[in-house]
Tab-separated table of C-alpha atoms in Angstrom:
chain	number	residue	atom	x	y	z
A	16	MET	CA	185.586	401.142	256.943
A	17	ARG	CA	187.527	399.132	259.512
A	18	LYS	CA	190.766	400.474	260.948
A	19	LYS	CA	193.743	399.027	259.089
A	20	ASP	CA	195.761	396.499	261.128
A	21	VAL	CA	198.259	394.183	259.421
A	22	THR	CA	199.584	392.498	262.559
A	23	SER	CA	197.274	389.525	262.000
A	24	VAL	CA	195.536	387.921	259.030
A	25	ARG	CA	192.231	388.213	260.874
A	26	SER	CA	192.448	391.998	261.249
A	27	ALA	CA	193.749	392.400	257.670
A	28	LEU	CA	190.746	390.424	256.404
A	29	GLU	CA	188.367	392.618	258.398
A	30	TYR	CA	189.808	395.698	256.715
A	31	LEU	CA	189.644	394.137	253.239
A	32	ASP	CA	186.095	392.968	253.884
A	33	SER	CA	185.053	396.509	254.801
A	34	LYS	CA	186.251	397.535	251.315
A	35	GLY	CA	184.385	394.722	249.569
A	36	GLU	CA	187.576	392.852	248.651
A	37	VAL	CA	186.710	389.542	250.319
A	38	LEU	CA	184.532	387.086	248.433
A	39	LYS	CA	182.694	384.968	250.993
A	40	ILE	CA	181.630	381.452	250.053
A	41	THR	CA	178.732	380.801	252.420
A	42	LYS	CA	177.581	377.433	251.055
A	43	GLU	CA	179.293	374.299	252.338
A	44	VAL	CA	182.486	373.263	250.552
A	45	ASP	CA	184.394	370.002	250.723
A	46	PRO	CA	188.117	370.196	251.571
A	47	ILE	CA	188.567	367.322	249.146
A	48	LEU	CA	189.116	369.086	245.779
A	49	GLU	CA	186.275	371.631	246.037
A	50	ILE	CA	188.204	374.308	247.978
A	51	ALA	CA	191.213	373.980	245.676
A	52	GLY	CA	189.064	374.024	242.544
A	53	ILE	CA	187.107	377.115	243.594
A	54	GLN	CA	190.155	378.981	244.847
A	55	LYS	CA	192.182	378.254	241.704
A	56	ALA	CA	189.291	379.361	239.489
A	57	LEU	CA	189.299	382.703	241.347
A	58	ASP	CA	193.110	383.099	241.391
A	59	ASN	CA	194.427	386.661	240.959
A	60	GLY	CA	191.005	387.930	242.003
A	61	PRO	CA	189.568	388.759	245.429
A	62	ALA	CA	190.575	387.195	248.719
A	63	VAL	CA	188.351	384.139	249.167
A	64	LEU	CA	186.901	383.161	252.549
A	65	PHE	CA	185.187	379.773	252.894
A	66	GLU	CA	182.817	380.078	255.847
A	67	LYS	CA	181.381	376.556	255.969
A	68	ILE	CA	183.678	373.549	255.534
A	69	LYS	CA	182.296	370.028	255.355
A	70	GLY	CA	183.310	368.073	258.440
A	71	TYR	CA	184.923	371.096	260.143
A	72	PRO	CA	182.087	373.345	261.404
A	73	ASP	CA	184.314	375.412	263.708
A	74	PHE	CA	186.876	376.395	261.054
A	75	GLN	CA	187.017	378.830	258.170
A	76	ASN	CA	189.505	378.866	255.317
A	77	VAL	CA	191.109	381.697	253.339
A	78	GLY	CA	193.167	381.978	250.182
A	79	ASN	CA	194.303	384.468	247.516
A	80	ILE	CA	194.924	387.368	249.926
A	81	LEU	CA	198.378	388.079	248.463
A	82	SER	CA	197.446	387.391	244.834
A	83	ARG	CA	197.334	391.085	243.846
A	84	ARG	CA	200.075	393.606	244.575
A	85	GLU	CA	197.581	396.468	244.530
A	86	ARG	CA	195.879	394.835	247.529
A	87	ILE	CA	199.182	394.415	249.357
A	88	ALA	CA	200.097	398.054	248.697
A	89	ASP	CA	196.766	399.171	250.132
A	90	LEU	CA	197.270	397.067	253.264
A	91	TYR	CA	200.748	398.502	253.863
A	92	ASP	CA	199.990	402.139	252.951
A	93	GLU	CA	202.028	402.247	249.753
A	94	ASP	CA	200.511	404.314	246.946
A	95	ASP	CA	202.504	402.478	244.271
A	96	PRO	CA	202.725	398.645	244.389
A	97	LYS	CA	206.133	398.907	242.708
A	98	GLN	CA	207.501	400.454	245.907
A	99	LEU	CA	206.813	397.312	247.973
A	100	LYS	CA	210.061	395.624	246.875
A	101	PHE	CA	212.058	398.700	247.948
A	102	ARG	CA	210.315	398.610	251.330
A	103	PHE	CA	211.481	395.004	251.655
A	104	ARG	CA	214.989	396.054	250.633
A	105	ASP	CA	214.968	398.591	253.473
A	106	ALA	CA	213.652	395.905	255.869
A	107	LEU	CA	216.489	393.655	254.763
A	108	ARG	CA	218.996	396.367	255.690
A	109	LYS	CA	217.426	397.173	259.079
A	110	PRO	CA	215.461	394.222	260.529
A	111	LEU	CA	213.161	394.805	263.518
A	112	PRO	CA	213.635	391.932	266.029
A	113	PRO	CA	210.562	389.975	267.201
A	114	LYS	CA	208.918	390.697	270.533
A	115	ILE	CA	208.268	387.969	273.117
A	116	VAL	CA	204.791	388.039	274.703
A	117	ASN	CA	203.321	385.912	277.483
A	118	ASP	CA	199.818	385.389	276.110
A	119	ALA	CA	198.845	384.831	272.498
A	120	PRO	CA	195.693	384.386	270.405
A	121	CYS	CA	197.182	381.258	268.823
A	122	GLN	CA	197.125	379.491	272.228
A	123	GLU	CA	193.530	380.121	273.262
A	124	VAL	CA	192.874	376.386	272.710
A	125	VAL	CA	195.604	373.823	273.447
A	126	ILE	CA	195.342	370.146	272.451
A	127	THR	CA	198.044	367.797	273.764
A	128	LYS	CA	196.172	364.481	274.060
A	129	ASP	CA	194.676	362.210	271.389
A	130	ILE	CA	196.152	364.374	268.638
A	131	ASP	CA	194.556	363.816	265.232
A	132	VAL	CA	195.715	366.520	262.821
A	133	LEU	CA	193.596	365.484	259.823
A	134	GLY	CA	190.591	365.032	262.088
A	135	THR	CA	191.086	368.489	263.589
A	136	LEU	CA	192.167	370.691	260.667
A	137	PRO	CA	190.524	371.092	257.213
A	138	ILE	CA	193.657	370.170	255.273
A	139	ILE	CA	192.716	370.040	251.600
A	140	LYS	CA	193.321	367.739	248.698
A	141	HIS	CA	194.700	369.971	245.935
A	142	SER	CA	194.252	367.755	242.876
A	143	GLU	CA	193.063	364.324	241.811
A	144	GLN	CA	196.729	363.338	241.431
A	145	ASP	CA	197.567	364.106	245.083
A	146	VAL	CA	198.817	361.265	247.259
A	147	GLY	CA	196.558	362.531	250.044
A	148	ARG	CA	195.572	365.699	251.865
A	149	ILE	CA	198.625	367.955	251.768
A	150	LEU	CA	199.275	370.853	254.147
A	151	GLY	CA	200.852	373.529	251.962
A	152	GLY	CA	200.090	376.636	254.020
A	153	GLY	CA	201.978	375.868	257.220
A	154	ILE	CA	204.986	378.085	257.977
A	155	ASN	CA	207.821	376.395	259.828
A	156	LEU	CA	209.663	378.502	262.404
A	157	LEU	CA	213.193	377.509	263.432
A	158	MET	CA	214.897	379.608	266.100
A	159	GLY	CA	217.743	379.632	268.573
A	160	LYS	CA	220.736	377.345	268.270
A	161	TYR	CA	219.158	375.483	265.355
A	162	PHE	CA	219.342	378.586	263.207
A	163	GLY	CA	222.473	380.327	264.437
A	164	ASP	CA	220.466	382.343	267.004
A	165	GLY	CA	218.451	383.866	264.170
A	166	SER	CA	215.001	382.935	262.860
A	167	ASN	CA	213.977	381.044	259.735
A	168	VAL	CA	210.459	380.879	258.289
A	169	SER	CA	209.499	378.698	255.343
A	170	PHE	CA	206.607	376.970	253.622
A	171	ASN	CA	207.180	373.193	253.397
A	172	ARG	CA	204.790	370.634	251.984
A	173	THR	CA	203.567	368.315	254.736
A	174	HIS	CA	201.721	364.993	254.402
A	175	PHE	CA	200.120	363.508	257.505
A	176	ARG	CA	200.525	359.785	257.025
A	177	GLY	CA	199.641	359.250	260.690
A	178	LYS	CA	197.333	361.002	263.125
A	179	ASP	CA	200.175	362.829	264.869
A	180	TRP	CA	203.087	362.580	262.431
A	181	ALA	CA	203.852	363.664	258.915
A	182	SER	CA	206.469	363.683	256.207
A	183	GLN	CA	207.860	367.144	255.539
A	184	SER	CA	209.967	368.041	252.526
A	185	HIS	CA	213.091	370.205	252.982
A	186	ALA	CA	215.163	370.817	249.868
A	187	GLN	CA	218.768	370.355	250.951
A	188	ILE	CA	219.831	373.634	249.322
A	189	THR	CA	217.372	375.670	251.437
A	190	HIS	CA	218.125	377.096	254.877
A	191	ILE	CA	215.819	374.640	256.631
A	192	GLY	CA	217.264	371.787	254.561
A	193	MET	CA	220.799	372.716	255.564
A	194	VAL	CA	219.710	372.466	259.211
A	195	THR	CA	217.754	369.230	259.028
A	196	PHE	CA	219.840	367.325	256.489
A	197	LYS	CA	223.341	368.559	257.251
A	198	THR	CA	224.241	370.361	260.460
A	199	ASN	CA	221.736	368.666	262.776
A	200	ARG	CA	221.051	365.325	261.136
A	201	ASP	CA	220.956	363.368	264.393
A	202	ASP	CA	219.143	365.901	266.581
A	203	ARG	CA	215.510	365.992	267.555
A	204	ILE	CA	214.808	369.561	266.449
A	205	PRO	CA	211.951	371.556	268.059
A	206	VAL	CA	209.762	373.394	265.555
A	207	THR	CA	206.396	375.088	265.234
A	208	VAL	CA	204.253	375.071	262.091
A	209	ASN	CA	202.334	378.345	262.044
A	210	ILE	CA	199.180	378.602	259.952
A	211	ASN	CA	198.111	382.117	258.968
A	212	PRO	CA	200.654	384.254	260.841
A	213	PRO	CA	200.843	387.955	259.832
A	214	LEU	CA	200.972	388.498	256.075
A	215	SER	CA	204.477	389.971	256.233
A	216	VAL	CA	205.698	386.664	257.698
A	217	GLN	CA	203.959	384.786	254.891
A	218	MET	CA	205.705	386.932	252.288
A	219	VAL	CA	209.125	386.359	253.867
A	220	ALA	CA	208.455	382.625	254.253
A	221	GLY	CA	207.491	382.351	250.589
A	222	THR	CA	210.728	383.959	249.378
A	223	TRP	CA	213.436	381.899	247.656
A	224	ASN	CA	216.243	383.965	249.126
A	225	VAL	CA	219.296	385.318	247.336
A	226	ARG	CA	221.932	383.439	249.314
A	227	THR	CA	224.497	386.168	249.932
A	228	LEU	CA	221.752	388.541	251.113
A	229	VAL	CA	219.872	386.332	253.597
A	230	ALA	CA	222.105	383.734	255.198
A	231	HIS	CA	221.872	381.039	257.855
A	232	GLY	CA	221.528	382.814	261.214
A	233	ASP	CA	219.832	385.947	259.920
A	234	ASP	CA	216.599	387.171	261.515
A	235	GLU	CA	213.844	386.551	258.980
A	236	LEU	CA	211.140	387.458	261.498
A	237	GLY	CA	213.026	390.750	261.853
A	238	ILE	CA	212.668	391.380	258.108
A	239	ALA	CA	208.925	390.720	258.358
A	240	GLY	CA	208.637	393.015	261.366
A	241	ALA	CA	210.503	395.856	259.675
A	242	PHE	CA	208.282	395.512	256.602
A	243	GLN	CA	205.061	395.765	258.639
A	244	ARG	CA	206.754	398.451	260.818
A	245	SER	CA	206.001	396.723	264.102
A	246	PRO	CA	207.686	393.705	265.725
A	247	ILE	CA	206.378	390.216	265.018
A	248	GLU	CA	205.133	388.875	268.333
A	249	ILE	CA	206.241	385.397	269.417
A	250	VAL	CA	205.215	383.278	272.394
A	251	LYS	CA	206.855	380.296	274.102
A	252	ALA	CA	205.460	377.050	272.738
A	253	LYS	CA	203.514	374.871	275.176
A	254	THR	CA	205.248	371.520	274.592
A	255	VAL	CA	208.603	372.165	272.884
A	256	ASP	CA	211.561	374.442	273.573
A	257	THR	CA	210.947	377.029	270.889
A	258	TYR	CA	208.432	379.728	269.943
A	259	SER	CA	205.179	380.132	268.074
A	260	ILE	CA	204.149	383.212	266.099
A	261	ALA	CA	201.644	384.732	268.504
A	262	ASN	CA	199.112	386.139	266.033
A	263	SER	CA	198.833	382.949	263.989
A	264	GLU	CA	195.438	381.337	263.662
A	265	ILE	CA	196.652	377.765	264.252
A	266	VAL	CA	199.982	376.252	265.349
A	267	LEU	CA	201.336	372.727	265.283
A	268	GLU	CA	204.097	372.144	267.840
A	269	GLY	CA	206.531	369.293	267.521
A	270	TYR	CA	209.922	367.914	266.532
A	271	TYR	CA	211.792	366.904	263.452
A	272	GLU	CA	212.898	363.395	264.294
A	273	PRO	CA	216.543	362.414	263.657
A	274	HIS	CA	217.670	361.733	260.102
A	275	SER	CA	217.744	358.007	260.881
A	276	GLN	CA	213.935	358.090	261.167
A	277	ASN	CA	213.296	359.692	257.768
A	278	VAL	CA	210.049	358.660	256.092
A	279	TRP	CA	208.706	358.381	252.556
A	280	GLU	CA	206.203	360.992	251.400
A	281	SER	CA	203.740	358.470	250.014
A	282	ASP	CA	202.776	354.792	250.152
A	283	GLU	CA	203.665	354.340	246.481
A	284	ALA	CA	207.136	355.834	246.932
A	285	GLU	CA	207.716	353.596	249.948
A	286	GLU	CA	206.746	350.543	247.944
A	287	LEU	CA	208.948	351.551	245.015
A	288	LYS	CA	211.851	352.595	247.284
A	289	GLN	CA	212.652	355.247	244.637
A	290	GLN	CA	212.753	359.026	244.944
A	291	VAL	CA	211.339	361.492	242.398
A	292	VAL	CA	209.170	358.868	240.663
A	293	ALA	CA	205.835	358.492	242.480
A	294	PRO	CA	203.479	361.494	242.152
A	295	PHE	CA	202.868	363.877	245.060
A	296	PHE	CA	200.934	367.095	244.231
A	297	PRO	CA	201.134	370.153	241.884
A	298	GLU	CA	204.344	372.057	242.618
A	299	TRP	CA	205.555	375.648	242.215
A	300	GLU	CA	207.452	375.088	238.955
A	301	GLY	CA	204.225	374.073	237.176
A	302	TYR	CA	204.791	370.333	237.047
A	303	LEU	CA	203.389	367.472	239.086
A	304	GLY	CA	205.689	367.146	242.089
A	305	ARG	CA	207.249	363.789	242.900
A	306	SER	CA	207.727	361.989	246.212
A	307	TRP	CA	210.934	361.912	248.260
A	308	ILE	CA	212.257	360.371	251.440
A	309	VAL	CA	212.225	363.256	253.933
A	310	ARG	CA	212.319	364.319	257.586
A	311	LYS	CA	209.583	363.096	259.934
A	312	LEU	CA	207.547	365.719	261.803
A	313	GLN	CA	206.216	364.479	265.150
A	314	VAL	CA	203.386	366.658	266.490
A	315	THR	CA	203.182	367.220	270.254
A	316	ALA	CA	200.390	369.807	270.357
A	317	ILE	CA	197.797	371.647	268.282
A	318	THR	CA	196.987	375.182	269.443
A	319	HIS	CA	194.550	377.621	267.855
A	320	ARG	CA	192.268	380.592	268.319
A	321	LYS	CA	189.024	379.874	270.102
A	322	VAL	CA	186.536	381.497	267.710
A	323	ASN	CA	186.434	380.276	264.100
A	324	PRO	CA	190.166	379.738	263.504
A	325	ILE	CA	191.012	380.534	259.892
A	326	PHE	CA	192.911	377.893	257.945
A	327	HIS	CA	195.067	378.814	254.924
A	328	THR	CA	195.260	376.976	251.605
A	329	ALA	CA	198.236	378.402	249.771
A	330	MET	CA	198.624	376.981	246.271
A	331	ALA	CA	202.141	375.767	245.504
A	332	ARG	CA	201.707	377.340	242.072
A	333	GLY	CA	199.419	380.317	242.290
A	334	PHE	CA	199.213	384.082	242.068
A	335	GLU	CA	199.996	384.534	245.763
A	336	TYR	CA	203.587	384.561	244.542
A	337	ALA	CA	202.777	388.176	243.696
A	338	GLY	CA	203.455	388.651	247.402
A	339	TYR	CA	206.038	385.933	247.945
A	340	ASP	CA	208.405	387.352	245.299
A	341	LEU	CA	208.516	390.920	246.650
A	342	LEU	CA	211.373	390.306	249.072
A	343	ARG	CA	213.232	388.345	246.377
A	344	GLU	CA	213.030	391.349	244.051
A	345	GLY	CA	214.289	393.620	246.818
A	346	GLU	CA	217.176	391.223	247.428
A	347	PHE	CA	218.170	391.225	243.752
A	348	ILE	CA	218.194	395.036	243.719
A	349	GLU	CA	220.348	395.052	246.855
A	350	MET	CA	222.685	392.433	245.354
A	351	ALA	CA	223.099	394.544	242.212
A	352	ASP	CA	223.784	397.692	244.254
A	353	ARG	CA	226.560	395.897	246.092
A	354	ILE	CA	228.146	394.950	242.762
A	355	ALA	CA	227.666	398.269	240.944
A	356	PRO	CA	225.560	400.959	242.658
A	357	GLY	CA	222.927	402.596	240.467
A	358	ILE	CA	223.189	400.189	237.532
A	359	VAL	CA	219.938	398.335	238.359
A	360	VAL	CA	216.943	400.633	238.818
A	361	ASP	CA	214.317	397.911	239.149
A	362	ALA	CA	213.882	394.135	239.201
A	363	PHE	CA	210.791	392.027	238.619
A	364	VAL	CA	209.830	388.367	238.878
A	365	PRO	CA	206.873	387.700	236.533
A	366	ILE	CA	204.350	385.177	237.797
A	367	SER	CA	205.281	382.840	234.918
A	368	ILE	CA	208.808	382.432	236.357
A	369	GLN	CA	207.764	382.721	240.000
A	370	TRP	CA	209.800	381.828	243.072
A	371	GLY	CA	213.033	380.197	241.943
A	372	GLY	CA	212.511	380.475	238.199
A	373	GLY	CA	214.058	383.771	237.172
A	374	VAL	CA	214.304	387.550	237.306
A	375	ILE	CA	214.283	390.557	234.977
A	376	PHE	CA	216.621	393.490	235.676
A	377	GLN	CA	216.106	397.013	234.375
A	378	ILE	CA	219.507	398.536	233.662
A	379	ARG	CA	220.716	402.145	233.561
A	380	LYS	CA	224.062	402.772	231.833
A	381	SER	CA	225.193	406.354	232.424
A	382	ARG	CA	228.645	406.166	230.902
A	383	ALA	CA	230.806	403.871	228.786
A	384	GLN	CA	232.494	402.477	231.910
A	385	ASP	CA	229.154	401.022	233.018
A	386	GLU	CA	229.155	398.633	230.062
A	387	GLY	CA	229.558	395.041	231.230
A	388	PHE	CA	228.304	395.453	234.786
A	389	GLN	CA	224.941	394.110	233.651
A	390	ARG	CA	226.671	390.816	232.862
A	391	ASN	CA	228.332	390.667	236.270
A	392	ILE	CA	224.879	391.119	237.786
A	393	LEU	CA	223.284	388.461	235.564
A	394	ALA	CA	225.985	385.932	236.440
A	395	ALA	CA	225.742	386.784	240.132
A	396	ALA	CA	221.979	386.305	240.085
A	397	LEU	CA	222.284	382.804	238.639
A	398	ALA	CA	224.993	381.844	241.135
A	399	ASN	CA	223.395	383.439	244.211
A	400	ALA	CA	219.978	381.851	243.740
A	401	PRO	CA	220.703	378.114	243.251
A	402	GLY	CA	218.471	376.464	240.678
A	403	MET	CA	217.391	379.691	238.984
A	404	ARG	CA	217.098	379.084	235.261
A	405	LEU	CA	216.576	382.493	233.681
A	406	ALA	CA	217.918	386.034	234.157
A	407	ILE	CA	217.282	388.894	231.721
A	408	ALA	CA	218.701	392.428	231.569
A	409	VAL	CA	216.916	395.173	229.619
A	410	ASP	CA	217.202	398.945	229.301
A	411	GLU	CA	215.027	401.640	230.838
A	412	ASP	CA	213.041	402.043	227.625
A	413	VAL	CA	211.650	398.509	228.081
A	414	ASP	CA	208.638	397.790	230.293
A	415	ILE	CA	209.831	395.008	232.611
A	416	TYR	CA	206.248	394.408	233.743
A	417	ASN	CA	205.122	393.414	230.255
A	418	ASN	CA	206.274	390.077	228.866
A	419	ASP	CA	205.577	391.128	225.269
A	420	ASP	CA	207.978	394.039	225.591
A	421	ILE	CA	210.581	391.762	227.181
A	422	LEU	CA	210.308	389.347	224.245
A	423	TRP	CA	210.663	392.284	221.829
A	424	ALA	CA	213.874	393.348	223.594
A	425	ILE	CA	215.309	389.823	223.465
A	426	GLU	CA	214.405	389.444	219.796
A	427	SER	CA	215.815	392.806	218.761
A	428	ARG	CA	218.800	393.330	221.090
A	429	VAL	CA	220.337	389.929	221.812
A	430	ASP	CA	223.239	388.700	219.707
A	431	PRO	CA	222.983	384.889	220.020
A	432	ASP	CA	226.768	384.547	219.794
A	433	LYS	CA	227.639	387.166	222.416
A	434	ASP	CA	224.662	388.043	224.612
A	435	ILE	CA	223.473	384.670	225.926
A	436	LEU	CA	225.372	383.785	229.104
A	437	ARG	CA	225.549	380.388	230.753
A	438	LEU	CA	227.124	379.239	233.971
A	439	PRO	CA	228.990	375.929	233.713
A	440	ARG	CA	227.292	372.596	234.256
A	441	GLY	CA	227.841	370.676	237.452
A	442	MET	CA	226.850	373.449	239.865
A	443	ARG	CA	224.322	372.866	242.645
A	444	GLY	CA	220.634	373.494	242.040
A	445	ILE	CA	217.320	372.468	243.563
A	446	ALA	CA	215.993	369.175	242.256
A	447	ALA	CA	212.423	370.288	241.720
A	448	GLN	CA	212.691	371.097	238.034
A	449	PRO	CA	212.248	367.904	235.973
A	450	MET	CA	215.099	369.005	233.705
A	451	GLU	CA	217.501	369.113	236.638
A	452	VAL	CA	216.703	365.562	237.687
A	453	ARG	CA	216.861	364.324	234.095
A	454	GLN	CA	220.191	365.987	233.328
A	455	ARG	CA	222.171	365.599	236.529
A	456	GLY	CA	220.282	363.405	238.946
A	457	ILE	CA	218.994	364.526	242.320
A	458	GLY	CA	220.076	368.095	243.056
A	459	GLY	CA	221.870	368.672	239.779
A	460	TRP	CA	221.724	371.770	237.639
A	461	GLU	CA	222.358	372.206	233.954
A	462	GLY	CA	223.513	375.766	234.397
A	463	GLY	CA	220.707	378.247	233.738
A	464	MET	CA	220.923	381.020	231.172
A	465	ALA	CA	220.958	384.796	231.025
A	466	PHE	CA	220.067	387.209	228.228
A	467	ASP	CA	221.821	390.549	227.990
A	468	ALA	CA	219.141	392.441	226.058
A	469	THR	CA	220.620	395.871	226.753
A	470	LYS	CA	221.831	398.330	224.138
A	471	PRO	CA	225.616	398.648	223.665
A	472	PHE	CA	226.357	401.995	225.327
A	473	ASN	CA	228.517	403.380	222.514
A	474	GLU	CA	225.908	402.567	219.861
A	475	ALA	CA	222.742	403.141	221.857
A	476	TRP	CA	221.592	405.722	219.312
A	477	ARG	CA	220.969	402.900	216.826
A	478	PHE	CA	218.327	401.453	219.152
A	479	GLU	CA	216.194	404.554	219.647
A	480	ARG	CA	212.534	403.559	219.689
A	481	GLY	CA	210.150	405.224	217.279
A	482	GLN	CA	207.617	407.451	219.002
A	483	TYR	CA	204.023	407.944	217.857
A	484	PRO	CA	202.101	410.945	219.268
A	485	SER	CA	199.466	408.676	220.837
A	486	THR	CA	199.331	410.615	224.109
A	487	LYS	CA	199.594	414.164	222.775
A	488	PHE	CA	195.958	414.491	221.801
A	489	ASP	CA	192.752	414.026	223.746
A	490	LEU	CA	190.624	411.459	221.909
A	491	ARG	CA	187.513	413.003	223.464
A	492	LYS	CA	187.818	415.774	220.893
A	493	TRP	CA	186.636	413.251	218.298
A	494	LEU	CA	185.055	410.434	220.352
A	495	SER	CA	182.670	410.227	223.269
A	496	GLU	CA	183.833	409.035	226.707
A	497	GLU	CA	181.844	405.858	226.155
A	498	GLN	CA	183.572	405.183	222.835
A	499	VAL	CA	187.054	405.757	224.299
A	500	ASN	CA	186.322	403.398	227.196
A	501	ALA	CA	184.962	400.754	224.821
A	502	VAL	CA	188.166	400.870	222.756
A	503	ARG	CA	190.349	400.663	225.858
A	504	ALA	CA	188.389	397.620	227.010
A	505	GLN	CA	189.119	395.894	223.688
A	506	GLN	CA	192.836	396.612	223.731
A	507	SER	CA	195.278	394.074	225.140
A	508	GLU	CA	197.567	394.968	228.032
A	509	TYR	CA	200.476	395.331	225.630
A	510	ALA	CA	198.446	397.561	223.306
A	511	ARG	CA	197.622	399.852	226.234
A	512	THR	CA	201.309	399.915	227.192
A	513	CYS	CA	202.275	400.874	223.634
A	514	VAL	CA	199.643	403.592	223.565
A	515	LYS	CA	200.898	405.001	226.862
A	516	ARG	CA	204.530	405.027	225.701
A	517	GLY	CA	203.867	405.945	222.046
A	518	TRP	CA	205.498	402.764	220.708
């Protein structure tokens, strides 16, 4: 088995491969639809490595590495995947600043002349509805004065409409959007787009941050470094006054052009001269994304590793959010602790409400005076994560990792007149949800909702769950091992949960 090293995707893949957790596709695949189709069909399964890409013989492509929390826990030496969010909470409290190096793997090859991004990199077409080949796996790094002397990393969909320039979408409510659309509208902003940096950077970049926990000017590379327990290495870019993430596989260097040079994301949108109408590609909220007028990215250099650089095809809606939501969960736990320490014992973002969609809190009420804090926390969650549509609070006797048990708690513990909370209309959201555009126009928000599905403290005894003795006896007294295993294989996840808890 290979020595475990999480400071680069390449070394992490070598370790996973030594354990048989990398599925290698050795036959040639087309970046037009085939890679996306295969990868999506294998979502939530093994890491997938495409070794032979049509038209790009020197490149490989990987996806699905972060699609299982058990795999992430193994990589980062955590016995229990549920502890990963608490590790991120600790990293949030004590970031580990990045380390500047002079030489970097990502700069073994440097291209500054005759730049042709689509001709160089195996950027995929995700669906038949796509406006073109969309780069979804590039991580933008803003540093220095453009991010309050901190560091910001983020995934942003990028469409190369020219050989050396692209449209790049920045929601105005995000940190990068606040820089490019508000505080520095007229500046030419240096940036690097890092493809396949260390996995901890990818997880931080994929997080829709709780605003009062990670603010403009904070060190997001420091959070990633503290999580992997070694500094993220950065190197001076070759053509712009900023840095690249040293252990990336590929880096695009360049500038965001001034706001006056904004471009449309697609030909159809440009012809229509209308935003949020023309199709773009499948987005994180589960709907077909629409085209905007956005910032222009001008590329000044392509740098990459010399031997078989590994491209990354992150799906905008996919199970890699199993990794991207870990920091978000840690942030919600930290937010709750700052409101009322000890009330929230766990928080979880199910894949069905990934990224900005929602959160489930597990609540512990120890005394009558704790009653009501769960509602403060629910309201704070909706307000601190703009655009979030759903927050749920349940008790410790509810399995927050099982949607069936969550629905049971809502059905049996929510008083529709008293326990459904809503923030007022007219607040700011993120105009990616179709409902937000329909209700309020670009950037509007219809308020979101929260369910207090916790037991009233003074009458908690009325809500005691019935307990069957399903775990008190060894079934092997009456059945063979083979028979027990066959029954377990037939049972649904919720049935196995009920058996384990005696519900």
